[in-house]
Coordinates of C-alpha atoms in Angstrom, one line a residue:
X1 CA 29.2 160.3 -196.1
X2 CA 32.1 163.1 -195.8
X3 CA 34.2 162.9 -193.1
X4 CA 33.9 166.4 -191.0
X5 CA 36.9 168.6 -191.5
X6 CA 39.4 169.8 -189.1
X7 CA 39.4 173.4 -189.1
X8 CA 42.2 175.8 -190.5
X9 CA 43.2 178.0 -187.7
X10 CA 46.0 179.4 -189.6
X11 CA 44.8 182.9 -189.8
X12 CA 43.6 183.1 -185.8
X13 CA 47.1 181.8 -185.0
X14 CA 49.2 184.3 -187.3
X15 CA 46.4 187.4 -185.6
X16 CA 47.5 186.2 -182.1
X17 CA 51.3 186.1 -182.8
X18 CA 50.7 189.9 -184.0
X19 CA 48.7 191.0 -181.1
X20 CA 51.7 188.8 -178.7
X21 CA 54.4 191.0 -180.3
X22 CA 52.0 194.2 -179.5
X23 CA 52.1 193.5 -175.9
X24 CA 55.7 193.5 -176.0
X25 CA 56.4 197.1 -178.3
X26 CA 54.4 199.0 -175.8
X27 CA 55.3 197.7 -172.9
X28 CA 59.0 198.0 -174.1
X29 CA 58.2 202.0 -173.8
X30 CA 58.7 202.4 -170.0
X31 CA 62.5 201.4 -170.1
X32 CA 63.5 204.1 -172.1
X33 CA 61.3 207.0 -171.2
X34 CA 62.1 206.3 -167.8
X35 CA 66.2 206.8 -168.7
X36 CA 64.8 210.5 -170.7
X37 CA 63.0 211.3 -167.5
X38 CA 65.5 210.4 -165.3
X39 CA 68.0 213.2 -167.3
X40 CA 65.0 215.9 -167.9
X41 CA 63.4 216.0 -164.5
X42 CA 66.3 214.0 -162.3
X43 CA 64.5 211.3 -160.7
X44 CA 66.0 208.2 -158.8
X45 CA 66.4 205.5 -159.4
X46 CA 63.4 204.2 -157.7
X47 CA 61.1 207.1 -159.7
X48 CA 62.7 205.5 -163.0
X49 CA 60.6 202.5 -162.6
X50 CA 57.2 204.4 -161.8
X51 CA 56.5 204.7 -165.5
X52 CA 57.3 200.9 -165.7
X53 CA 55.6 199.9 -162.7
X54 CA 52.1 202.3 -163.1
X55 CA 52.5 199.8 -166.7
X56 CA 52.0 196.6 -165.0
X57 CA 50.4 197.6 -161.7
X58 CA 47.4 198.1 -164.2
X59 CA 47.1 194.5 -164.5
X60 CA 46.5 194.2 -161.0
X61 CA 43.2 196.2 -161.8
X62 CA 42.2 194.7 -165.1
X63 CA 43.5 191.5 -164.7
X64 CA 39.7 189.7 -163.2
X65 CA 37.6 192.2 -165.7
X66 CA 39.8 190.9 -168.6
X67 CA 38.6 187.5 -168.1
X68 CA 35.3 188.5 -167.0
X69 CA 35.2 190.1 -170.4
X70 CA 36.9 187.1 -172.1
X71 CA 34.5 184.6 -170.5
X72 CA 31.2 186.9 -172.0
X73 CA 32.2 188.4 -175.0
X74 CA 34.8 185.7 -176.7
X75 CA 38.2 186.4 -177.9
X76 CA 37.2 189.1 -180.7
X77 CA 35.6 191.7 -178.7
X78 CA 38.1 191.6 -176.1
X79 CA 41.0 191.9 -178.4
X80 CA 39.5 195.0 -179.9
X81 CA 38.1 196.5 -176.5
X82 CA 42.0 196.2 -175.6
X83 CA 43.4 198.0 -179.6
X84 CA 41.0 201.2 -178.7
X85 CA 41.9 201.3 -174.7
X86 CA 45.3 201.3 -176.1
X87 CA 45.3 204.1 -178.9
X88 CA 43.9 206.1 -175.8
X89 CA 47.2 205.3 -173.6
X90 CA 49.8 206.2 -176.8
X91 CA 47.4 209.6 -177.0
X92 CA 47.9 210.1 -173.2
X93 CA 51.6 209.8 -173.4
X94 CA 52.0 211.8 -176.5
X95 CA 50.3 214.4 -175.0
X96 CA 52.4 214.0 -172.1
X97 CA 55.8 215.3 -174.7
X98 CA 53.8 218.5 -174.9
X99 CA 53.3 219.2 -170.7
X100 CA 55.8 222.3 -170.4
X101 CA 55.3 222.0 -166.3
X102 CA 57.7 219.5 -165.0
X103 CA 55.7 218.3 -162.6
X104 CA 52.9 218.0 -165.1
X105 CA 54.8 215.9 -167.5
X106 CA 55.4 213.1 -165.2
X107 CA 51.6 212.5 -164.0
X108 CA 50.7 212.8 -167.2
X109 CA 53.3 210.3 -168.3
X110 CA 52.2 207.8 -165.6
X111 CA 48.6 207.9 -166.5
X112 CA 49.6 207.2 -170.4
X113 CA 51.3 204.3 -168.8
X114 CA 48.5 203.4 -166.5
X115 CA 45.9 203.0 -169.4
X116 CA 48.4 201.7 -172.1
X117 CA 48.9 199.1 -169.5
X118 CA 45.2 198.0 -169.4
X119 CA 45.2 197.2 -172.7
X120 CA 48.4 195.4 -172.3
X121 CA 46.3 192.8 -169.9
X122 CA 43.2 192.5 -172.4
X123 CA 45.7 192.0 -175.0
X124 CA 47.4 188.6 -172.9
X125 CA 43.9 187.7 -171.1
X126 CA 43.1 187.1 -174.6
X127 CA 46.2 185.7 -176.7
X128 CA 47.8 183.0 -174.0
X129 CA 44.8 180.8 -173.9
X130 CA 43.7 181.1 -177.8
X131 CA 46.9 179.9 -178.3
X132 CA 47.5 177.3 -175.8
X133 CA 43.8 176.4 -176.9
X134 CA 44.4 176.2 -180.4
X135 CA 47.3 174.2 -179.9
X136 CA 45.2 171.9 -178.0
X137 CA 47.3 172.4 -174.6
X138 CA 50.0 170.1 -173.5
X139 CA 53.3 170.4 -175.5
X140 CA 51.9 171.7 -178.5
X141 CA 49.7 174.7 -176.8
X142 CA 53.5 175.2 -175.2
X143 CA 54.7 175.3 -178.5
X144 CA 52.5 177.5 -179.8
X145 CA 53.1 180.0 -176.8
X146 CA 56.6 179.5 -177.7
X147 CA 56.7 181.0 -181.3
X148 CA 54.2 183.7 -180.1
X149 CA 57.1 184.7 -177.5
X150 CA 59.4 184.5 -180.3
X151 CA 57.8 187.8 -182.6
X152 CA 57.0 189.4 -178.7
X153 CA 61.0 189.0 -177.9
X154 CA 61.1 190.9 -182.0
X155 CA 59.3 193.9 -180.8
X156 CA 60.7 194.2 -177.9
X157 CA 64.4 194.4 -178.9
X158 CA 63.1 196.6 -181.7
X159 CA 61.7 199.3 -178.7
X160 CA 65.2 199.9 -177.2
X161 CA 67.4 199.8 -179.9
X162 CA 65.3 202.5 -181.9
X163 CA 64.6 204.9 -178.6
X164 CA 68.2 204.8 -178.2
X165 CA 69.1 206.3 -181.1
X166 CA 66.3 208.9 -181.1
X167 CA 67.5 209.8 -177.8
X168 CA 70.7 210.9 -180.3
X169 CA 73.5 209.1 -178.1
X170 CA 73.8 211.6 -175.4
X171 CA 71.6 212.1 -172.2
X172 CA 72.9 215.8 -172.1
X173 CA 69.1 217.9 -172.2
X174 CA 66.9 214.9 -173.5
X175 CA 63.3 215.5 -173.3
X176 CA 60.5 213.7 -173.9
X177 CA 59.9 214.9 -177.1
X178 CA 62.5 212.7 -178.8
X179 CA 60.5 210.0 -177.7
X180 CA 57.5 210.9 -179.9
X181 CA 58.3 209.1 -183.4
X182 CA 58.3 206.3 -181.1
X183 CA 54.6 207.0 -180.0
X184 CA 54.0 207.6 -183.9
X185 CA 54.9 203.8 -184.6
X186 CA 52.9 202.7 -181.8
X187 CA 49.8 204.4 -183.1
X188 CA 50.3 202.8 -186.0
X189 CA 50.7 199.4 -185.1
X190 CA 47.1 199.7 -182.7
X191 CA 45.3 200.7 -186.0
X192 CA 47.0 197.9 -188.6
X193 CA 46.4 195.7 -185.9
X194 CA 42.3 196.8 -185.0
X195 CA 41.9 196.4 -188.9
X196 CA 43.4 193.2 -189.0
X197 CA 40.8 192.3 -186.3
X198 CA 38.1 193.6 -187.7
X199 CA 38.7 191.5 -190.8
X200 CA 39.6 188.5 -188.9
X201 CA 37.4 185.6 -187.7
X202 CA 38.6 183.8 -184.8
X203 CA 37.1 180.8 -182.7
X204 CA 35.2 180.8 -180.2
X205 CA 35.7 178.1 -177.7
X206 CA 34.9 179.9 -174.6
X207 CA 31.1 181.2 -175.4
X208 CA 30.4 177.7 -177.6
X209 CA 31.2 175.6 -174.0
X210 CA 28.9 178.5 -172.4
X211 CA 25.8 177.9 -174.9
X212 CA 26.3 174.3 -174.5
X213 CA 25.9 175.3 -170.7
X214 CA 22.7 177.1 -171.7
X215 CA 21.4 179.7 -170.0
X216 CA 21.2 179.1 -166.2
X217 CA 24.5 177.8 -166.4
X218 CA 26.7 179.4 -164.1
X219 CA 29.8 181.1 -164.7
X220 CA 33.2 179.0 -163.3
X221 CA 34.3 180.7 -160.4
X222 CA 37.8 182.1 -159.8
X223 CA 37.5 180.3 -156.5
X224 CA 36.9 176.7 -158.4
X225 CA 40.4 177.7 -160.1
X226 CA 42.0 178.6 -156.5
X227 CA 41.1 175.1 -155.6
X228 CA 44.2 173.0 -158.1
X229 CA 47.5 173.6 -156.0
X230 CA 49.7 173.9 -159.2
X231 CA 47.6 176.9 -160.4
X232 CA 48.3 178.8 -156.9
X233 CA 52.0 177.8 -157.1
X234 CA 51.7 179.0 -161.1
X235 CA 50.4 182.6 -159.7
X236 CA 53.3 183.5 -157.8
X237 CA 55.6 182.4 -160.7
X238 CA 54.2 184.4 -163.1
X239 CA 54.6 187.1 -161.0
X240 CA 58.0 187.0 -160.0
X241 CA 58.5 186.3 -163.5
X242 CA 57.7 189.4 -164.8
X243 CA 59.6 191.0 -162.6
X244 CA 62.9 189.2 -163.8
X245 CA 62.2 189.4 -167.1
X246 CA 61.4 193.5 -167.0
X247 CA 64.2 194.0 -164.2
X248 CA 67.5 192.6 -165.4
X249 CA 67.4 194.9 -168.7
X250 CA 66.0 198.1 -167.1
X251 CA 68.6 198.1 -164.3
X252 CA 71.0 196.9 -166.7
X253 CA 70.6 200.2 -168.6
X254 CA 70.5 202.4 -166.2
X255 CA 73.7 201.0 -165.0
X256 CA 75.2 201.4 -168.5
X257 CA 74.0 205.1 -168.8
X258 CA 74.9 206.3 -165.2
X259 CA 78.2 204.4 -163.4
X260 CA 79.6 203.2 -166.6
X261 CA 78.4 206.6 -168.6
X262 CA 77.8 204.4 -171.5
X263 CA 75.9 206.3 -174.7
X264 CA 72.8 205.7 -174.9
X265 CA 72.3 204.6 -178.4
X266 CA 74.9 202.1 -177.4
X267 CA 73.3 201.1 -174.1
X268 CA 70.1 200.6 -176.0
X269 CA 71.8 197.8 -178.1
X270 CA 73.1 196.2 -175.5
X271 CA 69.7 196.0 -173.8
X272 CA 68.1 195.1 -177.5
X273 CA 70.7 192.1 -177.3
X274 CA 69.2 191.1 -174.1
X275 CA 65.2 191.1 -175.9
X276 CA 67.4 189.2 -179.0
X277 CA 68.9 186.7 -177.0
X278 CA 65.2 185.9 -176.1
X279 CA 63.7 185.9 -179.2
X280 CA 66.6 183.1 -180.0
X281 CA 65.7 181.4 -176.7
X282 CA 61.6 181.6 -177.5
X283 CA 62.2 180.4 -181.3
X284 CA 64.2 177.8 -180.0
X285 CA 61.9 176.6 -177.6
X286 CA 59.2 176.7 -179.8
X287 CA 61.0 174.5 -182.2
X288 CA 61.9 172.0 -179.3
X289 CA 58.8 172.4 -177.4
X290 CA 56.9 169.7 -179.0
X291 CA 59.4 167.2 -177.8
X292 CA 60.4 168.7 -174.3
X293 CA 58.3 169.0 -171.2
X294 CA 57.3 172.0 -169.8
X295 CA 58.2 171.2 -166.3
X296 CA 62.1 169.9 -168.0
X297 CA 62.0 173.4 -169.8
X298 CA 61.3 175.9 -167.2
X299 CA 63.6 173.9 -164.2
X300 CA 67.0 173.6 -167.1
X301 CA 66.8 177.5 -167.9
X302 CA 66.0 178.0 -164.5
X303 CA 69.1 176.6 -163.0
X304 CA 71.2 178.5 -165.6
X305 CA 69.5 181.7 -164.5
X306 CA 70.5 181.7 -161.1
X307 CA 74.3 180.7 -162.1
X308 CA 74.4 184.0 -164.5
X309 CA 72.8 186.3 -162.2
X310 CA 74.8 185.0 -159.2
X311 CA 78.1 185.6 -161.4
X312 CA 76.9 188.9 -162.2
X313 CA 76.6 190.2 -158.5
X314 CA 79.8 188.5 -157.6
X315 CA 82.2 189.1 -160.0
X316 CA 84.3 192.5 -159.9
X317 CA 83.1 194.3 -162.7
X318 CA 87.0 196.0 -163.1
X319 CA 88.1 192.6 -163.3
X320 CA 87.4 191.8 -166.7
X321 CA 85.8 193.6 -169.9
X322 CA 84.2 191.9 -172.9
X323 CA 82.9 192.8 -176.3
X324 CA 79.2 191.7 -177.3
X325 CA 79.9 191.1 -181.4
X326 CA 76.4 192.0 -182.4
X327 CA 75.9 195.4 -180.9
X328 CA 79.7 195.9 -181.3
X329 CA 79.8 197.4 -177.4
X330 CA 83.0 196.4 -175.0
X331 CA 81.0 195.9 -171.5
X332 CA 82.2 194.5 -168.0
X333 CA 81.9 190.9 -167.9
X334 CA 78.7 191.3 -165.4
X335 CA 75.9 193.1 -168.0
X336 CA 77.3 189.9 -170.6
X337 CA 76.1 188.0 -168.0
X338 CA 72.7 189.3 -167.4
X339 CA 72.3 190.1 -171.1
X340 CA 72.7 185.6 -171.3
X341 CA 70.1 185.9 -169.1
X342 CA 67.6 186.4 -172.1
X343 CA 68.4 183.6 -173.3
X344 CA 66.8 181.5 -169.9
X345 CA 64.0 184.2 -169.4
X346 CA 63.2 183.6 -172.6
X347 CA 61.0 180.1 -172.6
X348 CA 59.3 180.6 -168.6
X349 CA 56.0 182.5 -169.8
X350 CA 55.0 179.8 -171.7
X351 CA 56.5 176.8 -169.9
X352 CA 54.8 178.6 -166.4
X353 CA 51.1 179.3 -167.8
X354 CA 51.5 175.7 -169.8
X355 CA 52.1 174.4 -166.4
X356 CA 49.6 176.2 -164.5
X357 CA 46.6 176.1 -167.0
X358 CA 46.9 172.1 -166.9
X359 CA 43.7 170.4 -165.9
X360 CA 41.9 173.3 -165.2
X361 CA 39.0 172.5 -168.0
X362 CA 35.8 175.4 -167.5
X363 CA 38.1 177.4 -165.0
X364 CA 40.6 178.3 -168.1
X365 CA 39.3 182.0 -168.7
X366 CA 38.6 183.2 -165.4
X367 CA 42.1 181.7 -164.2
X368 CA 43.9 183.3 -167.4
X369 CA 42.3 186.7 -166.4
X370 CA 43.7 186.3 -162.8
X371 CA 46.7 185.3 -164.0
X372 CA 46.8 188.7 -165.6
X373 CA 46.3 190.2 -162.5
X374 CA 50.0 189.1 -161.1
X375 CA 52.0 190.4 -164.3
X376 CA 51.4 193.6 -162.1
X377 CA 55.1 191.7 -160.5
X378 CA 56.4 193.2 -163.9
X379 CA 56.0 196.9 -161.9
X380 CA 56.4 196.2 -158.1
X381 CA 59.4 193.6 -158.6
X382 CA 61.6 196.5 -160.7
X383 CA 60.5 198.6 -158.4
X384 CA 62.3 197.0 -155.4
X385 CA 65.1 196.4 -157.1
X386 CA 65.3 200.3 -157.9
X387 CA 64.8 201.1 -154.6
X388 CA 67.8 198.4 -153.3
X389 CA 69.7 200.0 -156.0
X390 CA 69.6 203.4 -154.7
X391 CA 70.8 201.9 -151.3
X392 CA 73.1 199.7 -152.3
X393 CA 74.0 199.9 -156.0
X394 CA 73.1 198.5 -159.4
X395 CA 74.7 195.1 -159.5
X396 CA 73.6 194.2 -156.0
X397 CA 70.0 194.7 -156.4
X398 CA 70.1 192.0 -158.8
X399 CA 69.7 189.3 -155.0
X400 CA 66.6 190.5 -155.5
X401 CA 65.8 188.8 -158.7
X402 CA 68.4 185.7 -157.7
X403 CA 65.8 185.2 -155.0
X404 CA 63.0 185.1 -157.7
X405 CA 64.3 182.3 -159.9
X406 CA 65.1 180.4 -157.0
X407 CA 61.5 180.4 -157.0
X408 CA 61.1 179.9 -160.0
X409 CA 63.2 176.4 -159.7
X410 CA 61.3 175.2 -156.7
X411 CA 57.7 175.7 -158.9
X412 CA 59.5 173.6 -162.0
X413 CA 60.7 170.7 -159.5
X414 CA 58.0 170.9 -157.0
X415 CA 54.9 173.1 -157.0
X416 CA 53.5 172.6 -160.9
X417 CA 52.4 169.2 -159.6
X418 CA 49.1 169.0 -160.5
X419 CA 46.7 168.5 -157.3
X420 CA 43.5 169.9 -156.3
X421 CA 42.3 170.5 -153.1
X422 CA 39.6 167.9 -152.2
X423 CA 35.8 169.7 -151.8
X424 CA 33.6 168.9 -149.5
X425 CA 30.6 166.4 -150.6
X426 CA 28.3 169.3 -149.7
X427 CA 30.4 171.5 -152.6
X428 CA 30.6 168.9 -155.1
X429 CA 27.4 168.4 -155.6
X430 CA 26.5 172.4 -155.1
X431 CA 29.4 172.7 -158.2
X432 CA 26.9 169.8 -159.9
X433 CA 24.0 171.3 -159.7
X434 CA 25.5 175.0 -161.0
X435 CA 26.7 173.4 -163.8
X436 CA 30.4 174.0 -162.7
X437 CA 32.3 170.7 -163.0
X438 CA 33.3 169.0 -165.6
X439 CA 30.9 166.2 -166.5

């Protein structure tokens, strides 16, 4: 008799490390245009972070379809429902370059952003549970989520560094249209990556459990999910997190490019250094993560978070000025700081979805696709920290995001407890008879 082999999920694993550093090249487009739009059409601050926002507010939309889609269709389909949705949102904003009306160009922009961002959600519905599943959860799914993060902090400090030097170093009459080889690559990338899916087999887990279920099984219930304490808590976290991670670069730049009239090209590396720092911090953790906690994780680079943004509001930025070796750019001491920051932001996605998907058994997908939902923080969160910027200045809209990791501490510590809130008898056994609850 043959023993039954474990299966190779080698391939699956390398697809979804591909599609994680996706999610981060597009997304990586809104900090960039916004500085070009900010110079061609002479937007606020506030108006920067529209592009950026109308990104992730799409998630807010997307997020409970994404796992509804997930949940019916497996991982496969929904990965290349999200590819085509977003070749149509790279088309949308390359068309946008061409809009001679200035009032044009920006709704144009926005609705690029809006639909780039909806496959932005598909694209994570899908990829943060395959992994954490393939990893079999715990500190190994954590680990897993950690190396993904580590290719997703590679594309993203790719995105700046390279629009900064199309932009050609100088804001002086930048258009749009500088941004467009950019667009080019994206393209790209969306159709390497649909072929790679389209050749690809992946597991899955999700419509096996649902067969085993068999057909008047119902589906788990985003309710069910609302019901474990430490996935509530998990909610909010992910999205303030989003905001943090997306706010201290793109204030940082504009910051750089307006009071310190810092070139762009330059101001671009500086920002790359900050995505660097966290692809060091993600490789790192995923090399560690199969011997550290989650809840240890998230609550040390937590702490160290709030010390380096709180030293980067307080401190004068006259005061001192340091160099940054790798980008080869003298800057006050204060963007060093936040820049360090990569290095904590670096490990919370996967520590806070590790910590919030514990436990949850059948309510996985339908709780990853409302998690999706809140990475709309990665719009609204920048946003108010644009607008307290316009009112009282760059470095001390950054309480904003100090407020935010404080959260972010108290969830490590306190809130990723794992508890669910006790059901009636009456809902038990109506969860029984569904076919909800775990046997």
């Amino acid at each position: 008799m043959t023993k039954t082999q474990k299966p190779n999920y080698t391939l699956p694993i390398i697809v979804m490390f591909f599609l994680f550093a996706m999610i981060s090249f597009v997304t990586g487009f809104q900090n960039p245009f916004g500085v070009i739009l900010k110079e061609q059409l002479g937007l606020s601050n506030l108006q920067t972070q529209l592009g950026n926002a109308a990104n992730f507010i799409a998630y807010a939309f997307m997020g409970l379809p994404a796992g509804m889609i997930l949940q019916k269709k497996g991982y496969k389909f929904s990965a290349i429902a999200a590819v085509l949705v977003g070749i149509v949102g790279v088309a949308i904003m390359f068309i946008s370059s061409y809009v001679k009306d200035n009032s044009s160009i920006f709704a144009v922009y926005l609705t690029g952003a809006f639909v780039a961002g909806f496959s932005m959600c598909m694209l994570n519905t899908v990829v943060n549970p395959m992994l954490n599943t393939l990893g079999g959860g715990g500190k190994t799914g954590n680990q897993l989520l950690q190396f993904g993060g580590t290719l997703n902090s590679l594309a993203a400090t790719i995105c700046p560094v390279l629009a900064g030097y199309l932009m050609g170093g100088s804001l002086q009459g930048l258009k749009l249209e500088a941004a467009r080889p950019l667009l080019f690559i994206a393209a790209g990338v969306f159709v390497l990556a649909l072929i790679v899916l389209l050749l690809s087999k992946l597991p899955e887990p999700i419509l096996e459990e649902m067969k085993k279920g068999g057909k008047k099984a119902k589906q788990p219930s985003l309710a069910g999910a609302l019901k474990f304490h430490h996935y509530v808590g998990g909610v909010v976290a992910i999205f303030l997190y989003v905001g943090i991670e997306v706010g201290i670069p793109n204030i940082a730049n504009l910051y750089m490019t307006n009071d310190l009239a810092m070139n762009t090209a330059v101001a671009g590396s500086v920002v790359g250094a900050y995505w660097f720092l966290m692809l060091i911090g993600r490789f790192a953790g995923g090399v560690v993560g199969g011997m550290v906690s989650p809840k240890v994780m998230l609550s040390t680079v937590s702490a160290i978070a709030l010390a380096l943004i709180l030293g980067a509001i307080l401190i004068d930025p006259a005061m001192c000025m340091v160099k940054i070796p790798f980008v080869k750019a003298t800057v006050p001491v204060n963007i060093l700081l936040l820049v360090l920051c990569g290095l904590c932001t670096s490990v919370m996605w996967g520590g806070i979805f590790n910590l919030a998907a514990e436990g949850l058994g059948k309510y996985t997908a339908v709780a990853s696709g409302f998690f999706m939902v809140m990475v709309c923080g990665g719009g609204i969160v920048p946003l108010i920290q644009g607008y307290v910027a316009d009112i009282a200045g760059f470095l001390q809209s950054y309480w904003v995001l100090f407020i935010a990791v404080a959260y972010l501490l108290y969830y490590a510590l306190i809130g990723s407890r794992v508890k669910r809130v006790d059901s009636s008898a009456a809902e038990i056994k109506e969860e029984i008879k569904e076919g909800v609850m775990e046997d």
